[in-house]
Coordinates of C-alpha atoms in Angstrom, one line a residue:
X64 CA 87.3 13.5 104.7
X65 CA 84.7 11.6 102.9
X66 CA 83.2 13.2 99.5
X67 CA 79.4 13.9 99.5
X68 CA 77.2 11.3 99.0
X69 CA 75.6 13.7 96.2
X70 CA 78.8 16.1 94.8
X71 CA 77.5 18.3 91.8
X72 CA 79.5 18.4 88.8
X73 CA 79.6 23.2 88.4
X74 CA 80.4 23.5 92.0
X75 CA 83.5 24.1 93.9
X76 CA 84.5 21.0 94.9
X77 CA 84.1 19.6 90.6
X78 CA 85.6 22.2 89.7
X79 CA 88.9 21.3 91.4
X80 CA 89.5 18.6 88.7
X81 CA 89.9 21.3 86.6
X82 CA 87.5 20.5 83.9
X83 CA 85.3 23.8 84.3
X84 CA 85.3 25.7 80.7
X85 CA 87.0 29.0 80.0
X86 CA 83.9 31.0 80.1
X87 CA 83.4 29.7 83.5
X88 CA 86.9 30.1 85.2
X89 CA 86.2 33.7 83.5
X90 CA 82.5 34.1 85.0
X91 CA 84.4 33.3 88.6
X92 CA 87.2 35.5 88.5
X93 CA 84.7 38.7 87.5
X94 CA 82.9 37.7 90.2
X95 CA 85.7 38.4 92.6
X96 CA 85.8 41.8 91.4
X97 CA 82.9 42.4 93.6
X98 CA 84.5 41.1 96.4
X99 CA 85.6 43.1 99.6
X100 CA 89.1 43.5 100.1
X101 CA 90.5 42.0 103.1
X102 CA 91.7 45.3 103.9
X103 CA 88.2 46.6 104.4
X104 CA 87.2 47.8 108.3
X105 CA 84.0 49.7 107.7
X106 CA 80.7 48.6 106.7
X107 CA 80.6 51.5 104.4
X108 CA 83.9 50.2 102.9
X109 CA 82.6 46.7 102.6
X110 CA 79.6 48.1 100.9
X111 CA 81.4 50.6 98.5
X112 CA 83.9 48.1 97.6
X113 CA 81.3 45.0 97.0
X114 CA 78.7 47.4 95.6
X115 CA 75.6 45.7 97.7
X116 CA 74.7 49.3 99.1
X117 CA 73.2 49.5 95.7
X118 CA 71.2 46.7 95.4
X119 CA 70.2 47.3 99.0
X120 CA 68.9 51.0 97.4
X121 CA 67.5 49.8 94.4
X122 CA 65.4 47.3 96.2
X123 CA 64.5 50.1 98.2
X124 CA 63.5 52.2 95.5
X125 CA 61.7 49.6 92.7
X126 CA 60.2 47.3 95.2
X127 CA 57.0 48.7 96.7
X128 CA 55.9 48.5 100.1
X129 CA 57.2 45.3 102.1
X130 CA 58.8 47.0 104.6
X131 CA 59.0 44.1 107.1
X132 CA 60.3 42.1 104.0
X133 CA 62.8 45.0 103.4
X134 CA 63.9 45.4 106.9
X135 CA 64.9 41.1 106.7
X136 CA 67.1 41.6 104.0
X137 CA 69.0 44.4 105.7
X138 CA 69.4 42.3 108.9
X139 CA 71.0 39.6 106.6
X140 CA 73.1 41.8 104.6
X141 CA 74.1 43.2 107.9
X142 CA 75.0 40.0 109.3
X143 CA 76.7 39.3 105.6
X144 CA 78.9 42.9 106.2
X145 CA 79.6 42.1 109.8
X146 CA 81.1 38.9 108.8
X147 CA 83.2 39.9 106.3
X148 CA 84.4 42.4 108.8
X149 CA 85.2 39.6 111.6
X150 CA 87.0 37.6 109.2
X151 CA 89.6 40.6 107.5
X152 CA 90.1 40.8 111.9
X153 CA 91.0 37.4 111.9
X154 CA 88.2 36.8 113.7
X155 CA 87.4 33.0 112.2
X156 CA 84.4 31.7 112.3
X157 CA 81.6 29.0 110.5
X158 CA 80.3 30.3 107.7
X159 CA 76.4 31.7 108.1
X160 CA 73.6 29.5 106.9
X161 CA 72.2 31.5 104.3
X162 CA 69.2 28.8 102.7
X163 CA 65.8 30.7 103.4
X164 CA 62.0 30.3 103.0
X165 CA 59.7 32.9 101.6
X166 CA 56.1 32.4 102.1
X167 CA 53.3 34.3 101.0
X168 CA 50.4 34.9 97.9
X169 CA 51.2 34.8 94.5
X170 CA 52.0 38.4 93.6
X171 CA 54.3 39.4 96.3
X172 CA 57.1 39.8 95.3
X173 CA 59.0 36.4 96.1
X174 CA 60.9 35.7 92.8
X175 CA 62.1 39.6 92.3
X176 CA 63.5 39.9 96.2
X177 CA 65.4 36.1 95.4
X178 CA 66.5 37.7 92.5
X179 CA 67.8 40.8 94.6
X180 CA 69.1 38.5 97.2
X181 CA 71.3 36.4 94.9
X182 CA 72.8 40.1 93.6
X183 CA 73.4 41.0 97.3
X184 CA 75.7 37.7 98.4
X185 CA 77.3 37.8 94.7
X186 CA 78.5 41.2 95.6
X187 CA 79.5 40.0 99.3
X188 CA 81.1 37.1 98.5
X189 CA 78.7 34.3 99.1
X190 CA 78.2 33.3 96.1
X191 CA 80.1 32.7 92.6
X192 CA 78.1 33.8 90.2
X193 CA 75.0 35.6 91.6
X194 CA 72.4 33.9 89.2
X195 CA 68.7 32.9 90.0
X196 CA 68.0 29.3 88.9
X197 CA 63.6 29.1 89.6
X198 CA 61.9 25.8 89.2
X199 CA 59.5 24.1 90.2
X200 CA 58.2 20.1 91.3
X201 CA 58.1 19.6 87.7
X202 CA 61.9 20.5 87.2
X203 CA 62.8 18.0 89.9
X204 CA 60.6 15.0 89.7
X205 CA 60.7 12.1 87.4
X206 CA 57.8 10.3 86.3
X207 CA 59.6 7.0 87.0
X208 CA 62.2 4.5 88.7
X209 CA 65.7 6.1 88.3
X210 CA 64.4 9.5 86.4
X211 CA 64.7 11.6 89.0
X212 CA 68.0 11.9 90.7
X213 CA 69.0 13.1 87.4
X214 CA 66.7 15.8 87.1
X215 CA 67.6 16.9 90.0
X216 CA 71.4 17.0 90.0
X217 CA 71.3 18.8 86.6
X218 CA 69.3 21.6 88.2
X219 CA 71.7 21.5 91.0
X220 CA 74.4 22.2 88.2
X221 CA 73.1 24.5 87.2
X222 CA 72.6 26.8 90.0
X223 CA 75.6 26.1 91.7
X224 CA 77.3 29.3 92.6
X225 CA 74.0 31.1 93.1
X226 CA 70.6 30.6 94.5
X227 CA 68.3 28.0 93.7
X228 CA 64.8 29.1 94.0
X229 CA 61.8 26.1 94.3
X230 CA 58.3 27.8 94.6
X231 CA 55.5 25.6 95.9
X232 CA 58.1 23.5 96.9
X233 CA 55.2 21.9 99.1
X234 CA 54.2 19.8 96.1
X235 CA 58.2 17.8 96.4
X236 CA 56.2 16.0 99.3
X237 CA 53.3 13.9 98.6
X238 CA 52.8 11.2 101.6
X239 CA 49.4 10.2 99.9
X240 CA 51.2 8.7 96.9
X241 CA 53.4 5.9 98.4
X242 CA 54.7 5.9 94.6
X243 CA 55.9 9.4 94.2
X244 CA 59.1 10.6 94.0
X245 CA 59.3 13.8 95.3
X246 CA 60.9 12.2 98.7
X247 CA 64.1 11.4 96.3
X248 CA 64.4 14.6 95.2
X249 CA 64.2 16.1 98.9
X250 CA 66.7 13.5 99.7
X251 CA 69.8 14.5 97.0
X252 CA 68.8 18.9 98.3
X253 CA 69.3 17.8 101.7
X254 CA 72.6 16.6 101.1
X255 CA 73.3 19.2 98.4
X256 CA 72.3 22.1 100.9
X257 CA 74.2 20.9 103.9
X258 CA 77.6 19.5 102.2
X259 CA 77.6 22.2 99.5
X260 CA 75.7 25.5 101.5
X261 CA 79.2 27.2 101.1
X262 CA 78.3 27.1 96.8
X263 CA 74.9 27.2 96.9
X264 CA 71.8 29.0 98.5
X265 CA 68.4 27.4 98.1
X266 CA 65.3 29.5 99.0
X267 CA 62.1 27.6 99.6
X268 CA 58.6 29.5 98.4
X269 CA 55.0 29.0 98.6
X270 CA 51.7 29.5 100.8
X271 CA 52.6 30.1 104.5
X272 CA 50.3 27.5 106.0
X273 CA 51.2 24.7 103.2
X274 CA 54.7 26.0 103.7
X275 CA 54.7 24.4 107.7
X276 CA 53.0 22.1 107.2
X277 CA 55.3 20.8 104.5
X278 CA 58.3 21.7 107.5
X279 CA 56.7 19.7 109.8
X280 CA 56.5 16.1 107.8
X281 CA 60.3 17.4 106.6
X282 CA 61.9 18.3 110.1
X283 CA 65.3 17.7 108.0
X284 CA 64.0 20.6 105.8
X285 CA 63.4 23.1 107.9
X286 CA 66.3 22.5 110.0
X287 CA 68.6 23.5 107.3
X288 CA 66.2 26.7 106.6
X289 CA 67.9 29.8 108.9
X290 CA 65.8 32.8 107.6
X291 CA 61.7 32.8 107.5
X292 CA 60.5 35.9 105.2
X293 CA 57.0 36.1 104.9
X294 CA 56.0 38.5 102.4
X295 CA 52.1 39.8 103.1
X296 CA 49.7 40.5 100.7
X297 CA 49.7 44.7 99.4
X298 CA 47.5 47.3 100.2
X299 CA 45.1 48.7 97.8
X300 CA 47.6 52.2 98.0
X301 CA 50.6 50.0 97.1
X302 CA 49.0 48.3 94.6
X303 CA 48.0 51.8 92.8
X304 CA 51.6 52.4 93.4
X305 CA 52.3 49.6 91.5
X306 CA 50.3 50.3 88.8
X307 CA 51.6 53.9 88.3
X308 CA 55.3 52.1 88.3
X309 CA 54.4 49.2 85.7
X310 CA 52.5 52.3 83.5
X311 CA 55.5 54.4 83.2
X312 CA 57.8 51.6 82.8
X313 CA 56.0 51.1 79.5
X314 CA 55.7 55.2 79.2
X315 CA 52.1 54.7 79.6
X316 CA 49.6 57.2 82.4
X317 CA 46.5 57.4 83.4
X318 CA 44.2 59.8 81.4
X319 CA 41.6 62.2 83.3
X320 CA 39.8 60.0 85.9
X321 CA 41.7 56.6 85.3
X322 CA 43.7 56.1 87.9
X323 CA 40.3 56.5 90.2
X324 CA 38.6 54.0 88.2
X325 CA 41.5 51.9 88.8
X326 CA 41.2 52.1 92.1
X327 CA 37.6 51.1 92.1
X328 CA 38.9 48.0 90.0
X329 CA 41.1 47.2 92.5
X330 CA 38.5 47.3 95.5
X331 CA 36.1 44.8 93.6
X332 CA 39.0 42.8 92.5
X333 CA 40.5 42.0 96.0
X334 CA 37.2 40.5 96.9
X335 CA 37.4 37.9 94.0
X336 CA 38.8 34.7 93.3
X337 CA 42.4 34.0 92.6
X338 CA 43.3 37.7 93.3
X339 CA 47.7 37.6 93.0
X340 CA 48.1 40.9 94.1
X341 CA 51.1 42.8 91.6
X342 CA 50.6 39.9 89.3
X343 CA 46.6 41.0 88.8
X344 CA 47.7 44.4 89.0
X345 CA 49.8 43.3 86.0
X346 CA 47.1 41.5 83.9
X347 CA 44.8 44.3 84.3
X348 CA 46.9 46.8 82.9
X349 CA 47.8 44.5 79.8
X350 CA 44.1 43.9 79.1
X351 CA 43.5 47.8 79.7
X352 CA 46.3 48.3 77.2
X353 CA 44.7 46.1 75.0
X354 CA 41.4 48.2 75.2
X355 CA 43.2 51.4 74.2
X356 CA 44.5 49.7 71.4
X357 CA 41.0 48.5 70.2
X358 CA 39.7 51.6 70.7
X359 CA 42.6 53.5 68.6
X360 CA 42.8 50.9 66.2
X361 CA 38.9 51.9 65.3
X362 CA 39.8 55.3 63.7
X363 CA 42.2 54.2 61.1
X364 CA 42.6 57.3 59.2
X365 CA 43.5 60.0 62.4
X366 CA 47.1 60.8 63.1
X367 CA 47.4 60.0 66.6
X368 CA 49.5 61.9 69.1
X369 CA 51.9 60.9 71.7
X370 CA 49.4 61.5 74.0
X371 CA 47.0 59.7 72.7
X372 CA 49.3 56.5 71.9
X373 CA 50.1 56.7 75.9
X374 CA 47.0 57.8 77.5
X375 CA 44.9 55.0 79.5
X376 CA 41.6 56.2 80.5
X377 CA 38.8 55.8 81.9
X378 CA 36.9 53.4 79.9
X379 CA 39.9 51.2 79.0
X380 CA 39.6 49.9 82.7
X381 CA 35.8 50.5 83.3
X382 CA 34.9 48.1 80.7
X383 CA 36.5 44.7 82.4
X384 CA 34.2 42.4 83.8
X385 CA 35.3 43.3 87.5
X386 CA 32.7 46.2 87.4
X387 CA 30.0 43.7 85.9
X388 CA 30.4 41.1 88.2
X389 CA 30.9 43.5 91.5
X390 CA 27.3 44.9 89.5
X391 CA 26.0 41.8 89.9
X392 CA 23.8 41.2 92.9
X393 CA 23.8 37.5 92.8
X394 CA 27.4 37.0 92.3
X395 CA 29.7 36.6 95.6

């Protein structure tokens, strides 16, 4: 059989010239370890030996709302189990496309569910090393003649044995620019993705409708593409949800009144500009953090207590422009 017109020095089939380092062959062989024995004829024994059940819980219990999201990745980890259990049967058959596309607004929660998805196939089998590579256009595209299949292959060597993960992977394709070379790029990942899909999962992120319409001038794209996730944009009650999470992550609360006031933030934020749903949630919190701080750091002399040093309240949040700008009659 002929080689692939684009072979990546990391993956499988470079690494049978035996010139991967120690650390490496060592990284590989742990990652069996998660691997279901061919012995196993359960789904719970697949899942108890390969240890996905708990990333499947965790994303359950950390990731907030996105149930349509959530119930995806348990069809694909089904289909992952079910495999496994055809193939200790004997039951031979091609290897499931795994390369995906998650579309959606900033903020909900593309990057952390790759991240879970690339712990899920590591356990299962899928992948060697379970690592998240994310990049974007930037990471791929040269700025001239011969720069760019470089760039791109080193980022292909780098998340072989895991999943690659482009966001806005819309901007690769620029037909306006007859000299761009985003078109190379898409070139070397289609080869990469079908010659090498057994070594390598690429997920494709951005806007939905900038998302098909980027598979629609790429047909050889999304033909390679067998799972569509579209994450939607959170509730105000999730994103409150949210907040309380990030808060006690930090072993931070809401004083007397706060978390209502936040919830008023969040109503007049939605309705603005540039709103990124968990990712404004985030930034408000920091700058509300911030607030607190000022306002501690004014009485330098008074021995604070742990209450204090963890409280958030009211006014931390109710002094951000948000309120000032939803205030505003004259402001949209």
């Amino acid at each position: 059989m002929a080689a692939p017109l684009y072979s990546i020095p990391g993956s499988v089939t470079g690494a049978a010239a035996g010139t991967e380092p120690t650390d490496a062959a060592a990284q590989d062989a742990s990652a069996m370890a998660h691997v279901p024995s061919q012995d196993a004829r359960t789904v719970s024994e697949v899942l108890a030996q390969s240890q996905a059940g708990e990333v499947m819980q965790e994303l359950e219990r950390d990731l907030v709302g996105l149930a349509p999201v959530k119930a995806r990745i348990r069809d694909i980890a089904a289909l992952l189990v079910i495999d496994k259990l055809r193939v200790n049967l004997g039951l031979q058959a091609q290897a499931p496309s795994l390369h995906m596309s998650f579309t959606g607004n900033p903020g909900t929660g593309k990057t952390t569910v790759a991240m879970r998805m690339a712990q899920i196939l590591f356990r299962l089998g899928y992948v060697r090393k379970g690592h998240l590579v994310a990049v974007t256009r930037d990471d791929l595209v040269g700025q001239y003649i011969g720069h760019t299949a470089p760039k791109t292959k080193e980022v292909l060597k780098r998340a072989m044995g895991g999943v690659l993960f482009i966001d806005e992977a819309y901007y690769l394709y620029r037909p306006e620019n007859e000299r761009d070379y985003g078109q190379e790029a898409i070139e070397i990942l289609l080869q990469v993705m079908e010659n090498q899909r057994d070594d390598l999962v690429v997920i494709l992120a951005g806007y939905k409708d900038r998302m098909e319409a980027f598979f629609r001038s790429n047909p050889g794209m999304s033909s390679r593409i067998a799972h569509h996730l579209d994450f939607p944009d959170y509730p105000s009650a999730d994103l409150l949800r949210i907040a309380d999470k990030l808060l006690e992550e930090q072993n931070y609360h809401f004083g007397p009144g706060a978390r209502a006031t936040f919830a008023e933030y969040l109503e007049n934020r939605i309705r603005q500009p540039h709103f990124a749903n968990a990712r404004s949630v985030r930034n408000a919190l920091d700058r509300a953090r911030l607030r607190q701080a000022s306002r501690l750091f004014a009485d330098r002399e008074r021995q604070f207590t742990a209450e204090e040093l963890t409280t958030i309240a009211s006014s931390d949040i109710r002094a951000s422009r948000v309120f000032q700008s939803a205030a505003a009659p004259t402001q949209t």
